[in-house]
Coordinates of N, CA and C in Angstrom, one line a residue:
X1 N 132.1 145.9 47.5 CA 131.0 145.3 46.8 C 130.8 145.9 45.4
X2 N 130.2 145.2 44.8 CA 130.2 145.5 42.8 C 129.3 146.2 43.1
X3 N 129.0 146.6 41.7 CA 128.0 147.8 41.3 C 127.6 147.3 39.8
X4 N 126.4 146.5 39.8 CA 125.4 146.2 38.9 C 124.4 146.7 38.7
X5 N 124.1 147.6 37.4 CA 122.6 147.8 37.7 C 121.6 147.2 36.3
X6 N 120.9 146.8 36.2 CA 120.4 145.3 35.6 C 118.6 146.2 35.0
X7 N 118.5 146.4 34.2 CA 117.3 146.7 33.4 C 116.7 145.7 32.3
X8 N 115.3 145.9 33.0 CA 114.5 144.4 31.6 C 113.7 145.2 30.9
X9 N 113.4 144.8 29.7 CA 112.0 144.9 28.6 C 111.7 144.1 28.4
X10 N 110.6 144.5 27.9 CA 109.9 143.1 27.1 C 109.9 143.8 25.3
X11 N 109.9 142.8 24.7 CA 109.7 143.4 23.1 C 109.2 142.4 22.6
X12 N 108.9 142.7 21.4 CA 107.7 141.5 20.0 C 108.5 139.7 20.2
X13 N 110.0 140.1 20.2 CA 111.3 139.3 19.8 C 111.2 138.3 21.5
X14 N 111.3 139.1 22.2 CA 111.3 138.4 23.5 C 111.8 139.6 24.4
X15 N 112.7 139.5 26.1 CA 112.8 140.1 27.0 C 114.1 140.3 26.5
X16 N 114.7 141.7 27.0 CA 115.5 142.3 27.3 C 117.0 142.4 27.9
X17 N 117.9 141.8 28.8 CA 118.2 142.2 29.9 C 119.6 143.2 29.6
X18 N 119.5 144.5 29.8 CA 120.4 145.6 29.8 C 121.4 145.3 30.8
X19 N 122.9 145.3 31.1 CA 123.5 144.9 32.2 C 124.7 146.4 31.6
X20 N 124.7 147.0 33.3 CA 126.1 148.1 33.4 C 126.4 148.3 34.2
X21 N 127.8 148.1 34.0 CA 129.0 147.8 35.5 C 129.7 146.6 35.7
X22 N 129.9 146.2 36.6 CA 130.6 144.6 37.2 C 129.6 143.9 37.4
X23 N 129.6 142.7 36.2 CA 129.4 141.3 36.7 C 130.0 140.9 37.1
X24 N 130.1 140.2 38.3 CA 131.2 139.8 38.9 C 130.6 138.6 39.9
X25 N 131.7 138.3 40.7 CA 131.0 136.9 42.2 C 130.2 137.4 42.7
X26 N 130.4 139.2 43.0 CA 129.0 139.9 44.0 C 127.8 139.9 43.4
X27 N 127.4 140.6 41.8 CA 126.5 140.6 41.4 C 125.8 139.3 40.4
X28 N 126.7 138.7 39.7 CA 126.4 137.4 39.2 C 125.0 137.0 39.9
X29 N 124.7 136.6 41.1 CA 123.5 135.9 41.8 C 122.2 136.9 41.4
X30 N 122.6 138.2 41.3 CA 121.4 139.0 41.0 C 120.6 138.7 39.3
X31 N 121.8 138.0 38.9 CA 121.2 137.8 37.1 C 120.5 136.3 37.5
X32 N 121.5 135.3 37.6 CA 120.6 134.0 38.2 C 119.2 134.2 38.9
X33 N 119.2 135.0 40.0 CA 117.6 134.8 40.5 C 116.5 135.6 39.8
X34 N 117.6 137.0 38.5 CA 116.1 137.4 37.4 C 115.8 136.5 36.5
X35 N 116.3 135.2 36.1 CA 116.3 134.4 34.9 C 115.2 133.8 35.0
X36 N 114.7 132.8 36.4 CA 113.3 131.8 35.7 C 111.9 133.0 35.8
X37 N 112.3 133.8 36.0 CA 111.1 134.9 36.3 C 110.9 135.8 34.5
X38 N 111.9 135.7 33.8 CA 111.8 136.6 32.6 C 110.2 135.6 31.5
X39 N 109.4 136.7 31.7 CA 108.6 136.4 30.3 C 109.4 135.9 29.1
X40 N 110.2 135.0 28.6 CA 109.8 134.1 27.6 C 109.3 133.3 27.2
X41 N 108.8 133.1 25.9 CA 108.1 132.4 25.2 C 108.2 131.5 24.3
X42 N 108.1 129.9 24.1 CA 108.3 129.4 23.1 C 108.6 130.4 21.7
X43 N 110.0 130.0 21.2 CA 110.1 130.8 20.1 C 111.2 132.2 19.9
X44 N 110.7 132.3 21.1 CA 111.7 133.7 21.1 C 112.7 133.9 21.5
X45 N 113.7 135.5 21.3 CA 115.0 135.2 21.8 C 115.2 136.5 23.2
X46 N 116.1 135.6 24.2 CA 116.3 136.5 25.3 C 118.0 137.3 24.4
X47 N 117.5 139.1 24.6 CA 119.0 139.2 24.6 C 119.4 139.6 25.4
X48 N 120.6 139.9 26.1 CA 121.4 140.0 26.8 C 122.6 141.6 26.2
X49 N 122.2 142.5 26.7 CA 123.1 143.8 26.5 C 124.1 144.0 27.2
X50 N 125.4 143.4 26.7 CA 126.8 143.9 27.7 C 127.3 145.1 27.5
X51 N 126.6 145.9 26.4 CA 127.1 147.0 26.0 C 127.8 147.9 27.2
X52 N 127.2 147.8 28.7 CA 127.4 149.0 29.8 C 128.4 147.8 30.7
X53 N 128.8 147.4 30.4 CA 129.8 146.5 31.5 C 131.1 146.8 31.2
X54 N 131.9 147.0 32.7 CA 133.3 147.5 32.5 C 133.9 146.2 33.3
X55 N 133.2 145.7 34.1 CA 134.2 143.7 34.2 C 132.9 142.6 34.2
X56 N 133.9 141.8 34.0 CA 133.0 140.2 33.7 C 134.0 139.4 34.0
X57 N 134.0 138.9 35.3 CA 135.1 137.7 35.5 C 134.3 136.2 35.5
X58 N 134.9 135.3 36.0 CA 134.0 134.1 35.3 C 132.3 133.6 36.1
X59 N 132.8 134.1 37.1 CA 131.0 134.0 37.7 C 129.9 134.9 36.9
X60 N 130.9 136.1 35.9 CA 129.6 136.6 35.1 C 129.3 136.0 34.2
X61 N 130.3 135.0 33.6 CA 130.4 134.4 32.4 C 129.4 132.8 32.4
X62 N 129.7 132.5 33.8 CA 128.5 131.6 34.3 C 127.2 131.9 34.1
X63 N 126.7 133.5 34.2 CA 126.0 133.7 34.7 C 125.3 133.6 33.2
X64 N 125.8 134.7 32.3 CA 125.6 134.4 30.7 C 125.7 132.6 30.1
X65 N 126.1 131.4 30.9 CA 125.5 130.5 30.9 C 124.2 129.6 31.3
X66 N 123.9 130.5 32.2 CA 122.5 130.1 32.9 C 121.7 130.9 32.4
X67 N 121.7 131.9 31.2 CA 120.4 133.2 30.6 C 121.0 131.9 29.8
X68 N 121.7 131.5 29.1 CA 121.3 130.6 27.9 C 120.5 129.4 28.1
X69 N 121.0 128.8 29.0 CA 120.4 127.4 29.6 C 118.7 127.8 29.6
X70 N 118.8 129.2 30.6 CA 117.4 129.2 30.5 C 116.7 129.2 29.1
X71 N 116.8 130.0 28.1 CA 116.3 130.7 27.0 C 116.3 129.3 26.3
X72 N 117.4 128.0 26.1 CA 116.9 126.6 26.0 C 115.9 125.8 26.3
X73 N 115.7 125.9 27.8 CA 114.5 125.4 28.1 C 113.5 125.8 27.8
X74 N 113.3 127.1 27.5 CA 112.2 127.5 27.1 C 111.8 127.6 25.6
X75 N 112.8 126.9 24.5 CA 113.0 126.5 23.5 C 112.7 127.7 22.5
X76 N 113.9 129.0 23.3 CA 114.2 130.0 22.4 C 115.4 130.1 22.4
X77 N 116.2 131.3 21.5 CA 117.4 131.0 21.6 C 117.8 132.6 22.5
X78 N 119.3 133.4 22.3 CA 119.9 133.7 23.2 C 120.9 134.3 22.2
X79 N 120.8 135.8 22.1 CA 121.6 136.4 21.5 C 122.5 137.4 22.5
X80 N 123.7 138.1 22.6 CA 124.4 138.6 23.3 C 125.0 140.1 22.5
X81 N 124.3 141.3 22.8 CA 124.3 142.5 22.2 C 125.6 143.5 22.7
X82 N 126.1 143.8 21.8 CA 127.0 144.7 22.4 C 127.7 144.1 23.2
X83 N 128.7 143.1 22.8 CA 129.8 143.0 23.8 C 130.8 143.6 23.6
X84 N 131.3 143.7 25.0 CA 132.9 144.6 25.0 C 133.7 143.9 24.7
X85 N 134.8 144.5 24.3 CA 136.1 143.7 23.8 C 136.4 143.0 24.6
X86 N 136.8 143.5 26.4 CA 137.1 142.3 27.5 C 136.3 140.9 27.8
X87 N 134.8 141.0 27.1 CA 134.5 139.8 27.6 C 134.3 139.5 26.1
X88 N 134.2 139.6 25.0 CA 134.9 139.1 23.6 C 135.8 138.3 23.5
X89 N 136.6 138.7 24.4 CA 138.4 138.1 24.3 C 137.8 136.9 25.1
X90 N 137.4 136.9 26.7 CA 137.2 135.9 27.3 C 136.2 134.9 26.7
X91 N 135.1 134.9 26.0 CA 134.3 134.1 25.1 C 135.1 133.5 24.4
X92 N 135.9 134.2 23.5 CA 136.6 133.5 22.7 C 137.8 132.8 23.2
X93 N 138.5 132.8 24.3 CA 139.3 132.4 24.8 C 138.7 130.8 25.2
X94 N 137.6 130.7 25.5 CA 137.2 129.6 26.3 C 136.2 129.3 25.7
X95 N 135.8 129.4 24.0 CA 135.0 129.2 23.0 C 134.0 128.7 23.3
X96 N 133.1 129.6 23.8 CA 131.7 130.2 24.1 C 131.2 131.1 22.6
X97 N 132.4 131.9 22.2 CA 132.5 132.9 20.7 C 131.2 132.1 19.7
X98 N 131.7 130.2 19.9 CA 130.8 129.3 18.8 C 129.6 129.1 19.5
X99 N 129.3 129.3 20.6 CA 128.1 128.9 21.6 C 126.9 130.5 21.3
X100 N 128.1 131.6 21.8 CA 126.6 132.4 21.8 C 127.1 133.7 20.4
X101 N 125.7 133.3 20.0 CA 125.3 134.5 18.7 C 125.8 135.8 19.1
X102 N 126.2 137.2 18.7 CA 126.6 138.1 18.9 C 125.5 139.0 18.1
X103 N 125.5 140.4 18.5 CA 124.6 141.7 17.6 C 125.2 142.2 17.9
X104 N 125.4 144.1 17.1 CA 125.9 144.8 17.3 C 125.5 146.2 18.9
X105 N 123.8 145.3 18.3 CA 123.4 146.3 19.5 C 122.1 145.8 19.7
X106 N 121.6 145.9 20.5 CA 119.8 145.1 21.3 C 119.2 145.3 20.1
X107 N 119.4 146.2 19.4 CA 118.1 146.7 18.6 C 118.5 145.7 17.2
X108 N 119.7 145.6 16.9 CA 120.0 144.9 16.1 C 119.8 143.7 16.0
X109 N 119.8 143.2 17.4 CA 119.6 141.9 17.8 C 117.7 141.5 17.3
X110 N 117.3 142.3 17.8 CA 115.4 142.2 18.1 C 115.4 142.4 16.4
X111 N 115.7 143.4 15.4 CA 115.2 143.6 14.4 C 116.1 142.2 13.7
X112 N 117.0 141.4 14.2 CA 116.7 140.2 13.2 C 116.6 138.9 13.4
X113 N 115.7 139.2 14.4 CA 115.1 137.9 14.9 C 113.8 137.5 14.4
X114 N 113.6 136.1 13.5 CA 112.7 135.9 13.3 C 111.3 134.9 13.7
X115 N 110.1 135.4 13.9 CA 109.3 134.8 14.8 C 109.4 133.2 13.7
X116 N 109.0 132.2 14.7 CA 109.0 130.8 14.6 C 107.4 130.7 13.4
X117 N 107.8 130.1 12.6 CA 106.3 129.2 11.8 C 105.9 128.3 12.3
X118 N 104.5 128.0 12.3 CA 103.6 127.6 12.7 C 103.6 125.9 12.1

């Protein structure tokens, strides 16, 4: 069995979600059933920290399809913080690279996100 361990915040910008270890077939379903539950808000952006992940095979990469899907419906967007080279390669392999925004790090992400006008 994988070993996910999955931490949220909330911030000004929007929710959090910190991911370290294997996303993988086993843990994938743990990120799907945190997604309709995350406080977002019209406007804001969910990011997603891969900074702590050592695999991501394609059920994780699903799974980073369904945090976006969500963060659409909820007509924010969806940045992806710190990714590792291995799932870099695989984004870009199967050109997701054009789909999802990148930051260098969560904090980078939240400091330049800007709130929606009125």
């Amino acid at each position: 069995m994988s070993q996910l361990r999955i931490r949220t915040r909330t911030t000004p910008s929007g929710p959090v979600i910190e991911l370290a270890g294997e996303l993988d077939h086993d843990s994938a379903p743990e990120i799907r059933d945190l997604l309709p539950n995350l406080p977002i808000r019209y406007g804001q952006q969910l990011v997603v920290d891969l900074g702590g992940l050592t695999l991501c095979d394609s059920s994780g990469i699903t799974a980073l399809i369904a945090a976006r899907n969500i963060a659409l419906a909820a007509h924010s967007t969806i940045v992806l913080a710190a990714v590792p080279d291995l799932v870099s390669r695989i984004l870009s392999i199967v050109g997701l690279d054009q789909v999802f925004p990148t930051r260098p790090t969560a904090q980078a992400a939240e400091a330049a996100w800007t709130p929606p006008t009125e």
